[in-house]
Amino acid sequence: MKVNKLAPEKGARASSLKWRNTKAQRCTTRVNLSELPSTPVMVKMIKEHQAAVKKKPKVKRLERKAMTVSGSKEKKHTSFESEKTYLANTNGKSEVTMNIDADDWQEWSTNGKSSLGNGEKSADGVETVSSGRLEGESFHCCAERDEDRNHAVLVMQKSQTLCFRGKCLLTCLYGRVEVMGFTIEEGQQPYPLFSPASHCPLTVTALGSTDDARDEGMEATAILRKYLTPASQIRLLRRINLNSSVILLEPMETSLTRFLCSFPDLSELFSPPVSELMSAVLDTPLNGLGMIPLVSDVEGLRMSKSYREALNTVVSACRDDGDGCVVVLVCGTKNVGKSTFIRVLLNTLLNHTTGIDYLEGDLGQTEFTPSGCLSLSTVTEPLLGPPFTHQRTPEHMIYYGQTSCDSDLDRYLESMKSLWSRRPQSRDTPVVINTMGWVKGFGFQMLVDVLRLLPVTHVVQLGHGESMHCATLTPDLLQTAQGYLTKPPAHTAMDEFTEGHSPARTYAHLAVQSAFQGVGRQGASKHQRSNELRELSLLAYLSQLQEAHQGPVRQLNCLTPYQVPHTAVAIGVTHCEVAPSHVLYAANASLVGLCFLPEKVTSRGGPVVLSHAPLCPCVGFGVLRGIDMARGLYFLLTPVDPSILRNVNCLLLGAITLPSCILTTQSGCEEEKPYVTTDYSFDLTGAGKMRVFKGIVRPGQVGK
């Protein structure tokens, strides 16, 4: 595709922000408690809470007992003075040189040895923090914040948890912690955590250290000295032992979060929903960092026994040195937690392998792309947030153009087979396949077809209550079930005596009962409905058009588009039939898939309109923000790199529409906004969308 770029404005577009670069983009401005989301409800909550805190009687904390000074101890202290200790990181890449102060070391050693256990008091009156959820006064004992550098250090004991809303960068300084199945160890890079109101709150769980022979006192002193003031170091040193984990929490602001929060309806996306306001802890050292801890009344991710057993079974199978790769298909009805289970499974597998292949088969709730896509990706980094926080370009992608495949089942199955064929058969990495929540009627037949077409080794079927809400997809059922395209194998009484008879297809079936709150029901709170989640993913993709540095958010109508000649690309519609003379009207101000046709596009001087939707690779998406018929140009906004954009020769229009907030918040439009009108009536014949169903046959008409 021949592309001419208009004269770029300053800061017109930027490449997508990578996780490994988010630390350089974090906000360094000090954030106070008063800078939390300023809704009337939140302001009232904060004022009431602060008033209640002021009324509480002040309790003087116990101080450590004064240590007697003897000649022998003075001599012992002298031996540590001005001594330099070299601490090697666990990855062996660097060393940290620190001066260990004698008083700090002796104080830590005395208090550390006197600690008897979680929730117990030592002989000198120092009380350790009990295990379980961190909440209330616990934060004042185990967390310290550096106001100048705007970060906090949190000490957690083994099995303690931190459940929160918000976003932050987490670095493990000592020990290990686990987030959504992924283990973060000391010496690793900072990881971004996203816990928005649209999904279950994230939980950080302390795992402790694996090295019982390490000298925790000297290491802890060196670590804390890098991040805290001397007074804060002393308060936290007494909390650290061999079972402790020390994490660094920093505020995080990216082009994604700035773009999303610039819309009025999404300004409180990373704040607790109304149902959790009474459970929010508002007076901790973490609040000013963009985090709001939650008390134990609010549940994080709840895993049932069958949930954990399924995870362990799949991980064990992947770790075995058997022939062939493990192919896991995850299925179940709507709202049973398939996407969450897959994220936990991928994160857990990343603790043991460097990459996992992921085949997206759910058109409505995609993981790495805007909705309406089928894709094949390789996952190499943990997924520590909902789908809209990790939008990325897959290795292979097909734009189906709808959130459901009920109008064209054949195209869906052909797309799945095409994606699987693009995966190298020699690869031995595990494969995870996501499926739709449509598990009845033709949806069940589609599941049967996928099982027969792909070499699945494990089927994880999620349900809730006493049933799976569809037939249990065991290997025995597959021998008799009717698919949409496939039929059960024919058997005769002589099969078992025939030499050429192939054995029945087999795989491991794992039934999982979801036990989280609200299972089986669509979220009723703000940002939790399925259409809102789809809009968040699309907005997150478009946020890649923003500047990566801390600059002002620019609305899409302020960005400089590409100029694409009509003769360079073909344009088509995937989801319905549109008269060729009306295609450009339908495509204007819409989302289009940027695709590649194997044959060359030929034009007689005008726009090239496709008569049907082709099955072709898609490299990304763009907004067709304008069409100039006089000059024969499309004006296209897209974050796709120009080197890839040159190969695009097809624009596909689907049923995935732009979020209304993009059109209603256009900058510089004081009066009437382009493409927005309220003078429209759906009562007129033909005013609504016409849907064409392909391949759907009523059961009573089968065989006629």
XYZ file of C-alpha atoms in Angstrom:
704
model
C 0.000 0.000 0.000
C 1.483 3.292 -1.067
C 1.272 5.642 1.885
C 1.832 9.383 1.958
C 2.068 11.016 5.365
C 0.712 14.507 5.902
C 3.040 17.052 7.412
C 3.419 15.707 10.931
C 2.497 17.821 13.850
C 4.714 17.777 16.881
C 3.907 14.661 18.873
C 1.540 13.341 16.226
C 1.948 9.671 17.025
C 4.150 7.327 19.009
C 4.923 3.663 19.125
C 3.217 1.407 21.627
C 4.552 1.393 25.158
C 6.318 -1.814 26.166
C 6.211 -3.144 29.693
C 9.940 -3.153 29.983
C 9.906 0.609 29.390
C 7.175 1.524 31.823
C 9.563 2.167 34.683
C 11.147 5.010 32.760
C 7.707 6.506 32.170
C 6.450 6.428 35.752
C 5.120 9.522 37.419
C 7.647 11.150 39.728
C 5.292 13.773 41.071
C 4.421 13.389 44.711
C 0.866 12.249 45.214
C -0.943 13.005 48.446
C -3.970 11.336 49.967
C -6.036 14.301 48.922
C -5.248 13.530 45.296
C -7.267 10.325 45.273
C -10.285 10.255 42.895
C -12.395 13.287 43.754
C -15.914 12.006 43.289
C -18.462 13.223 45.848
C -18.792 9.743 47.313
C -15.045 9.247 47.589
C -14.501 12.716 49.092
C -17.200 12.054 51.684
C -15.649 8.689 52.533
C -12.193 10.191 52.978
C -13.456 13.019 55.189
C -15.490 10.675 57.396
C -12.581 8.290 57.690
C -10.103 11.040 58.571
C -12.502 12.453 61.163
C -12.859 9.042 62.749
C -9.078 8.622 62.873
C -8.671 11.961 64.640
C -11.142 10.902 67.334
C -9.224 7.703 68.107
C -7.088 7.914 71.278
C -3.418 7.948 70.548
C -1.614 4.798 71.623
C 2.065 5.000 72.314
C 3.907 2.185 70.587
C 6.187 -0.050 72.596
C 9.819 0.792 72.146
C 12.501 -1.816 72.101
C 14.233 -2.382 75.388
C 17.445 -0.510 76.005
C 20.421 -2.779 75.452
C 23.122 -2.860 78.083
C 26.560 -2.010 76.824
C 29.368 -4.300 77.921
C 32.969 -4.440 76.965
C 32.504 -7.595 74.971
C 29.654 -6.102 72.934
C 31.616 -2.933 72.251
C 34.397 -5.083 70.901
C 31.930 -6.962 68.742
C 30.551 -3.720 67.382
C 33.994 -2.469 66.482
C 34.608 -5.439 64.241
C 31.714 -4.370 61.944
C 32.613 -0.696 61.675
C 33.462 0.618 58.201
C 33.311 -2.908 56.834
C 32.301 -3.193 53.183
C 30.147 -6.125 52.202
C 29.642 -7.269 48.607
C 26.201 -8.712 47.885
C 25.670 -10.616 44.664
C 22.235 -10.597 43.029
C 20.512 -13.917 42.439
C 20.968 -13.593 38.686
C 24.728 -13.136 39.148
C 24.880 -10.109 36.869
C 25.899 -7.412 39.303
C 27.126 -6.751 42.804
C 26.020 -4.185 45.328
C 28.642 -2.582 47.552
C 27.270 -1.313 50.847
C 28.672 -0.034 54.137
C 27.022 -1.984 56.940
C 26.584 0.229 59.961
C 27.274 -1.567 63.243
C 24.287 -0.121 65.116
C 21.847 -0.991 62.328
C 23.191 -4.513 62.057
C 23.125 -5.150 65.813
C 19.618 -3.711 66.131
C 18.280 -5.891 63.327
C 20.018 -8.973 64.700
C 18.659 -8.478 68.223
C 15.071 -7.850 67.129
C 15.164 -10.573 64.493
C 16.271 -13.256 66.950
C 13.730 -12.183 69.543
C 10.774 -12.642 67.162
C 8.938 -15.860 67.970
C 6.475 -16.000 65.071
C 3.498 -14.356 63.419
C 1.146 -12.803 65.905
C 3.405 -13.478 68.927
C 5.274 -11.102 71.202
C 8.971 -11.472 71.837
C 10.703 -10.941 75.128
C 11.428 -7.279 74.400
C 7.831 -6.436 73.476
C 8.156 -6.360 69.693
C 5.093 -7.874 68.022
C 5.309 -9.384 64.584
C 2.576 -9.013 61.967
C 0.161 -11.942 61.766
C -0.358 -13.873 58.548
C -3.367 -13.345 56.279
C -4.659 -10.165 54.615
C -2.708 -6.960 55.257
C -5.129 -4.277 56.397
C -5.620 -1.436 58.878
C -2.795 -0.813 61.324
C -0.640 -3.523 59.737
C 0.434 -1.118 57.011
C 1.855 1.341 59.537
C 4.049 -1.440 60.946
C 5.328 -3.038 57.755
C 5.269 -0.270 55.112
C 7.368 2.879 54.820
C 7.176 5.558 52.149
C 9.921 7.833 50.884
C 8.194 11.136 50.170
C 11.053 12.620 48.149
C 11.409 9.706 45.732
C 7.692 8.866 45.886
C 7.868 5.129 46.464
C 7.126 2.727 49.298
C 8.771 -0.396 50.681
C 6.495 -3.121 52.061
C 7.621 -6.057 54.201
C 5.373 -9.123 54.013
C 5.642 -12.369 55.939
C 5.119 -15.734 54.294
C 1.465 -16.336 53.268
C 0.488 -12.712 53.881
C -1.571 -11.101 51.108
C -2.139 -7.594 49.794
C -5.398 -7.071 47.889
C -5.816 -3.674 46.232
C -7.376 -1.495 43.568
C -5.285 0.770 41.383
C -2.033 0.392 39.467
C 1.654 0.344 40.353
C 5.096 -0.968 39.500
C 6.231 -3.838 41.725
C 9.861 -4.827 42.243
C 10.790 -7.716 44.512
C 13.814 -6.723 46.598
C 14.008 -9.748 48.889
C 12.281 -13.127 48.900
C 9.468 -13.988 46.476
C 5.870 -12.941 45.849
C 3.145 -14.394 43.634
C 0.580 -12.495 41.534
C -2.041 -14.396 39.498
C 0.101 -17.523 39.394
C 3.329 -15.778 38.378
C 6.234 -15.804 40.829
C 8.255 -12.580 41.054
C 11.708 -13.028 42.583
C 14.418 -10.660 43.688
C 16.730 -9.539 40.925
C 13.980 -9.474 38.294
C 12.688 -6.442 36.415
C 9.822 -4.285 37.767
C 6.408 -5.597 36.740
C 3.331 -3.405 36.151
C 0.226 -4.415 38.117
C -3.240 -3.303 37.004
C -6.237 -3.776 39.296
C -9.153 -1.793 37.782
C -12.773 -1.810 38.873
C -13.726 -3.810 35.776
C -12.261 -7.072 37.096
C -11.487 -8.989 40.259
C -8.955 -7.111 42.446
C -5.353 -8.277 42.262
C -3.761 -10.059 45.211
C -0.042 -10.130 46.011
C 0.943 -13.169 48.098
C 4.285 -13.459 49.908
C 6.120 -16.763 49.379
C 9.247 -16.122 51.422
C 12.818 -17.011 50.526
C 14.082 -20.351 49.205
C 17.588 -19.984 50.646
C 17.732 -20.897 54.344
C 21.481 -20.304 54.571
C 21.526 -16.667 53.475
C 22.546 -13.843 55.819
C 19.280 -11.955 55.821
C 20.395 -9.254 58.235
C 23.212 -7.824 56.183
C 21.259 -8.130 52.923
C 18.192 -6.426 54.365
C 20.258 -3.521 55.671
C 21.873 -2.989 52.284
C 18.543 -3.180 50.462
C 16.635 -0.786 52.701
C 19.443 1.751 52.699
C 19.010 2.197 48.937
C 15.328 3.110 49.167
C 14.514 4.551 52.626
C 15.664 7.090 55.142
C 17.553 5.858 58.254
C 14.507 6.238 60.508
C 12.341 4.198 58.125
C 15.068 1.564 57.809
C 15.125 0.974 61.559
C 11.354 0.501 61.728
C 11.321 -2.088 58.938
C 14.496 -3.998 59.857
C 12.830 -5.551 62.879
C 10.159 -7.012 60.616
C 12.471 -8.941 58.311
C 13.407 -12.584 58.779
C 14.138 -15.563 56.534
C 10.432 -15.975 55.685
C 9.952 -12.319 54.747
C 9.480 -10.773 51.336
C 10.348 -7.133 50.678
C 8.767 -5.371 47.714
C 9.199 -1.897 46.251
C 5.991 -0.185 45.066
C 6.152 2.784 42.701
C 3.460 4.878 40.980
C 2.867 4.133 37.331
C 1.486 6.349 34.585
C 1.569 5.225 30.955
C 0.087 6.394 27.679
C -2.597 3.727 28.186
C -3.724 4.925 31.614
C -3.540 8.599 30.656
C -5.627 8.051 27.521
C -8.281 5.944 29.257
C -8.639 8.250 32.252
C -8.975 11.295 29.968
C -12.570 10.237 29.206
C -15.025 11.382 31.910
C -16.747 7.988 32.154
C -13.397 6.239 32.705
C -11.747 8.711 35.077
C -12.339 6.375 38.039
C -11.484 3.132 36.256
C -8.675 2.352 38.707
C -10.644 3.321 41.822
C -12.744 0.933 43.928
C -16.319 0.498 42.701
C -19.161 1.707 44.887
C -19.651 -1.768 46.361
C -16.064 -1.725 47.724
C -15.888 1.828 49.115
C -16.595 0.740 52.677
C -13.812 -1.850 52.415
C -11.131 0.555 51.158
C -8.245 1.428 53.503
C -7.524 5.121 52.943
C -4.763 6.011 55.414
C -1.821 3.806 54.431
C 1.605 4.675 52.985
C 0.459 3.094 49.696
C -2.505 5.349 48.911
C -0.483 8.178 47.417
C 1.131 5.762 44.960
C -2.103 5.029 43.122
C -3.026 1.986 45.237
C -5.987 1.546 47.557
C -5.738 -1.595 49.753
C -8.902 -3.548 50.524
C -9.854 -5.333 53.720
C -10.673 -9.045 53.872
C -14.386 -8.386 53.255
C -13.509 -8.061 49.554
C -12.411 -11.286 47.937
C -9.586 -11.520 45.480
C -9.292 -14.465 43.116
C -10.901 -17.516 44.700
C -9.636 -20.894 43.500
C -11.615 -24.030 44.219
C -9.950 -27.393 44.812
C -10.738 -28.560 41.276
C -9.353 -25.239 39.970
C -5.962 -25.860 41.590
C -5.919 -29.531 40.619
C -6.491 -28.658 36.961
C -3.654 -26.120 37.038
C -1.288 -28.626 38.655
C -2.224 -31.355 36.175
C -1.540 -29.170 33.147
C 1.718 -27.795 34.564
C 2.921 -31.312 35.413
C 2.097 -32.499 31.895
C 4.049 -29.595 30.383
C 7.070 -30.316 32.569
C 7.203 -33.991 31.610
C 9.609 -34.945 28.861
C 7.045 -36.787 26.785
C 6.732 -36.794 23.010
C 4.872 -33.906 21.445
C 3.595 -30.674 22.959
C 0.698 -30.217 25.357
C -2.393 -28.640 23.758
C -4.929 -27.378 26.316
C -8.438 -26.353 25.263
C -10.407 -24.314 27.820
C -14.183 -24.253 27.420
C -17.318 -23.459 29.396
C -20.434 -21.343 29.348
C -20.420 -17.571 29.741
C -19.238 -15.846 32.934
C -17.538 -18.867 34.517
C -14.020 -17.372 34.488
C -12.443 -18.924 31.383
C -10.320 -15.859 30.617
C -9.122 -15.554 34.216
C -8.266 -19.253 34.365
C -6.262 -18.921 31.152
C -4.322 -15.924 32.483
C -3.457 -17.817 35.681
C -2.495 -20.886 33.626
C -0.256 -18.874 31.288
C 1.414 -17.104 34.217
C 1.988 -20.388 36.040
C 3.501 -21.991 32.947
C 5.840 -19.009 32.532
C 7.431 -20.008 35.857
C 8.715 -23.132 34.074
C 9.052 -22.206 30.386
C 10.015 -19.180 28.331
C 6.969 -19.084 26.048
C 3.484 -20.478 25.421
C 1.467 -20.392 22.209
C -2.025 -18.978 22.606
C -4.810 -19.570 20.058
C -7.690 -17.119 20.455
C -11.068 -18.632 19.561
C -13.375 -16.292 21.494
C -14.556 -13.451 19.267
C -16.351 -11.535 22.010
C -13.760 -11.402 24.808
C -10.348 -11.474 23.178
C -7.163 -11.375 25.252
C -4.572 -9.508 23.158
C -6.559 -7.751 20.424
C -9.768 -5.776 19.989
C -12.850 -7.985 19.787
C -13.862 -9.653 16.532
C -10.438 -11.247 15.925
C -9.078 -14.782 15.838
C -5.344 -14.869 16.481
C -2.258 -16.919 17.311
C 0.218 -15.355 19.762
C 3.324 -16.367 21.679
C 3.169 -15.294 25.325
C 6.560 -14.547 26.892
C 5.634 -12.055 29.631
C 3.199 -12.431 32.541
C -0.342 -11.083 32.268
C -0.829 -9.086 35.477
C -4.018 -7.272 34.542
C -7.171 -7.591 32.424
C -7.009 -7.865 28.608
C -7.075 -4.128 27.902
C -3.802 -3.694 29.818
C -1.775 -5.948 27.502
C -2.956 -5.317 23.952
C -0.331 -6.460 21.459
C 0.043 -7.543 17.841
C -0.182 -11.346 17.472
C 2.061 -13.370 15.203
C -0.956 -14.258 13.048
C -4.422 -12.702 13.075
C -7.643 -12.884 11.068
C -10.276 -10.172 11.344
C -13.661 -11.907 11.552
C -15.457 -8.616 12.211
C -18.129 -9.748 14.688
C -18.378 -10.694 18.354
C -20.205 -13.932 17.523
C -19.827 -16.451 14.724
C -23.504 -17.450 14.500
C -23.956 -15.710 11.132
C -21.130 -17.569 9.356
C -19.992 -20.777 11.049
C -17.948 -21.990 8.071
C -15.787 -18.865 8.037
C -15.081 -19.267 11.753
C -13.906 -22.881 11.418
C -11.852 -22.092 8.320
C -10.184 -19.241 10.216
C -9.299 -21.512 13.142
C -7.806 -24.138 10.795
C -5.871 -21.458 8.923
C -4.324 -20.097 12.122
C -3.353 -23.560 13.344
C -1.709 -24.365 10.022
C 0.533 -21.295 10.400
C 2.020 -22.646 13.627
C 5.263 -24.575 12.974
C 4.591 -28.232 13.652
C 8.118 -28.700 14.987
C 7.542 -26.348 17.923
C 7.338 -28.128 21.265
C 6.001 -25.184 23.309
C 2.670 -25.701 25.130
C -0.481 -24.430 23.430
C -3.532 -22.928 25.173
C -6.768 -22.549 23.186
C -9.566 -20.219 24.273
C -13.139 -20.882 23.112
C -16.467 -19.086 23.034
C -19.080 -19.160 25.793
C -21.621 -20.434 23.274
C -21.937 -24.079 24.361
C -25.467 -25.033 23.298
C -26.945 -25.977 19.929
C -24.609 -25.007 17.106
C -22.131 -23.655 19.653
C -21.681 -27.147 21.086
C -21.278 -28.590 17.594
C -18.537 -26.035 16.916
C -16.707 -27.188 20.059
C -16.896 -30.773 18.843
C -15.462 -29.721 15.479
C -12.549 -27.870 17.071
C -11.738 -30.915 19.207
C -11.650 -33.133 16.131
C -9.715 -30.701 13.949
C -6.959 -29.812 16.451
C -4.646 -32.245 18.326
C -5.946 -31.443 21.809
C -4.320 -33.306 24.727
C -6.206 -31.720 27.660
C -9.730 -30.297 27.894
C -10.441 -28.003 30.866
C -14.207 -27.566 31.149
C -15.397 -24.905 33.593
C -18.835 -24.798 35.143
C -20.633 -23.759 38.301
C -23.260 -25.257 40.528
C -24.083 -28.895 39.963
C -23.695 -29.000 36.181
C -21.435 -27.894 33.334
C -24.449 -26.329 31.523
C -23.635 -28.458 28.490
C -22.652 -32.046 27.780
C -19.388 -33.126 29.398
C -16.789 -33.197 26.627
C -15.146 -36.509 27.467
C -13.367 -38.650 24.824
C -16.273 -41.111 24.955
C -18.739 -38.365 24.042
C -16.572 -37.350 21.108
C -17.093 -40.799 19.610
C -20.829 -40.195 19.260
C -21.322 -36.392 19.176
C -22.429 -34.685 15.970
C -20.396 -31.674 14.867
C -21.309 -28.898 12.489
C -18.828 -30.049 9.841
C -17.607 -33.338 11.262
C -19.423 -36.559 12.034
C -18.665 -39.240 14.625
C -16.435 -42.044 13.340
C -18.257 -45.073 11.972
C -17.672 -48.275 13.945
C -18.355 -51.906 13.133
C -18.193 -55.031 15.208
C -15.008 -56.126 13.386
C -13.045 -52.906 14.043
C -11.132 -54.266 17.000
C -9.945 -57.258 14.938
C -8.879 -55.174 11.942
C -5.148 -54.428 11.674
C -5.662 -51.025 10.049
C -8.130 -49.865 12.669
C -6.980 -46.656 14.375
C -7.540 -46.303 18.137
C -10.151 -43.897 19.420
C -9.075 -40.288 19.926
C -8.200 -39.675 23.575
C -7.309 -36.728 25.808
C -7.463 -35.815 29.495
C -10.714 -34.198 30.596
C -10.493 -31.886 33.643
C -13.739 -30.605 35.182
C -13.421 -27.337 37.131
C -16.083 -25.854 39.382
C -15.750 -22.068 39.574
C -16.416 -20.705 43.039
C -15.901 -16.951 42.774
C -18.564 -14.472 43.811
C -21.086 -13.739 41.054
C -20.175 -16.791 38.957
C -22.611 -17.390 36.119
C -23.826 -13.778 36.074
C -22.619 -10.844 34.043
C -21.149 -8.054 36.151
C -23.733 -5.408 36.949
C -21.355 -2.696 38.162
C -19.872 0.016 36.004
C -17.163 -1.134 33.548
C -18.049 -4.820 34.096
C -20.528 -5.453 31.286
C -19.294 -7.341 28.251
C -19.821 -4.440 25.838
C -17.870 -2.112 28.142
C -14.984 -4.585 28.332
C -14.883 -4.724 24.530
C -14.748 -0.932 24.360
C -11.898 -0.847 26.881
C -9.836 -3.211 24.728
C -10.412 -1.088 21.631
C -9.577 2.146 23.469
C -6.421 0.502 24.814
C -5.380 -0.389 21.275
C -5.967 3.179 20.091
C -3.965 4.523 23.050
C -0.851 3.415 21.145
C -1.353 6.553 19.042
C -0.471 8.702 22.063
C 2.966 9.993 22.974
C 4.917 7.603 25.185
C 6.302 10.380 27.388
C 4.334 12.368 29.949
C 2.563 14.711 27.565
C -1.012 15.928 27.228
C -3.572 13.497 25.862
C -4.555 14.299 22.287
C -7.929 13.238 20.942
C -7.979 11.279 17.709
C -9.290 14.187 15.633
C -6.130 16.135 16.568
C -3.726 13.509 15.190
C -2.224 13.559 11.704
C -3.578 10.740 9.497
C -2.013 8.808 6.656
C -3.172 9.505 3.082
C -4.017 6.277 1.248
C -5.011 6.362 -2.460
C -8.297 4.664 -3.353
C -6.512 2.677 -6.053
C -3.965 1.187 -3.599
C -6.381 -0.790 -1.438
C -9.611 -2.747 -1.749
C -12.414 -2.273 0.762
C -14.970 -4.835 1.901
C -17.620 -5.561 4.536
C -17.469 -8.747 6.630
C -20.731 -8.883 8.578
C -23.555 -7.898 6.237
C -24.404 -7.155 2.638
C -23.981 -3.524 1.552
C -24.617 -2.090 -1.892
C -21.296 -1.134 -3.542
C -22.431 2.475 -3.874
C -23.009 2.658 -0.090
C -19.824 0.970 1.148
C -17.840 4.199 1.550
C -20.704 5.804 3.475
C -20.696 2.834 5.856
C -16.901 2.821 6.243
C -16.461 6.533 6.951
C -15.545 7.260 10.606
C -15.365 3.528 11.359
C -12.859 0.948 12.562
C -11.299 -1.102 9.769
C -9.004 -4.093 9.775
C -5.746 -3.653 7.874
C -5.336 -6.837 5.837
C -3.179 -8.344 3.143
C -4.596 -10.012 0.019
C -2.324 -12.429 -1.842
C -3.475 -11.139 -5.235
C -2.698 -7.663 -6.516
C -5.399 -5.013 -6.254
C -6.316 -3.553 -9.644
C -8.429 -0.446 -10.106
C -9.946 1.389 -13.027
C -9.513 4.727 -11.332
C -12.001 4.537 -8.453
C -12.425 2.703 -5.144
C -12.113 -1.089 -5.293
C -15.057 -2.754 -3.498
C -14.970 -6.467 -2.629
C -18.085 -8.527 -3.265
C -17.405 -10.871 -0.321
C -15.271 -10.968 2.818
C -11.954 -12.702 2.114
C -10.103 -14.957 4.543
C -6.784 -13.113 4.771
C -4.131 -12.111 7.335
C -4.702 -8.953 9.381
C -1.793 -6.858 10.702
C -3.689 -4.309 12.802
C -6.493 -1.764 12.883
C -7.128 1.791 11.890
C -9.764 4.505 12.069
C -10.979 5.711 8.693
C -11.474 9.299 9.808
C -12.284 10.760 6.417
C -12.701 10.074 2.684
C -11.807 12.613 -0.025
C -13.626 11.613 -3.195
C -12.259 14.551 -5.203
C -8.614 13.584 -4.645
C -9.320 9.851 -4.269
C -7.843 9.497 -0.760
C -8.625 7.681 2.467
C -7.472 9.396 5.689
C -6.356 6.686 8.074
C -5.227 6.754 11.720
C -3.337 3.666 12.850
C -0.502 2.727 15.250
C 0.808 0.109 12.776
C 4.414 0.703 11.772
C 4.832 2.249 8.280
C 7.126 -0.608 7.187
C 4.255 -3.053 7.752
C 1.619 -0.643 6.485
C 3.184 -0.652 3.014
C 2.082 -4.274 2.548
C -1.568 -3.600 3.382
C -3.863 -3.724 0.346
C -7.257 -4.405 1.920
C -9.502 -2.591 4.415
C -12.206 -4.711 6.059
C -15.195 -3.127 7.786
C -16.850 -5.236 10.491
C -19.542 -4.861 13.114
C -17.026 -3.607 15.720
C -17.896 0.068 16.178
C -15.895 2.887 17.699
C -16.763 3.704 21.323
C -19.115 6.666 21.494
C -16.744 8.543 23.833
C -14.276 8.966 20.952
C -16.878 10.789 18.871
C -18.427 12.839 21.692
C -15.120 14.148 23.132
C -13.561 15.584 19.973
C -11.317 18.552 20.740
C -11.975 21.932 19.136
C -15.646 21.212 18.388
C -17.640 23.816 20.278
C -21.013 23.232 18.637
C -21.960 20.332 16.373
C -19.528 17.409 16.448
C -18.752 15.518 13.230
C -20.389 12.077 12.872
C -22.616 12.671 15.923
C -26.353 13.329 15.695
C -29.420 12.945 17.867
C -31.885 13.548 15.015
C -32.335 9.908 14.051
C -35.288 7.557 14.216
C -35.053 3.778 14.252
C -38.819 3.580 13.607
C -38.213 4.109 9.898
C -38.114 1.004 7.747
C -34.489 0.077 7.020
C -33.041 2.388 9.668
C -31.614 -0.492 11.692
C -28.827 -2.898 10.832
C -29.743 -5.791 8.538
C -28.179 -9.117 9.482
C -27.651 -11.957 7.033
C -27.353 -15.450 8.535
C -25.186 -17.903 6.638
C -25.177 -21.627 7.297
C -27.792 -21.667 10.065
C -30.314 -24.444 9.394
C -33.198 -25.229 11.700
C -32.901 -28.735 13.215
C -36.245 -29.686 11.663
C -34.958 -28.852 8.190
C -31.782 -30.957 8.351
C -31.738 -33.418 5.459
C -34.483 -31.690 3.462
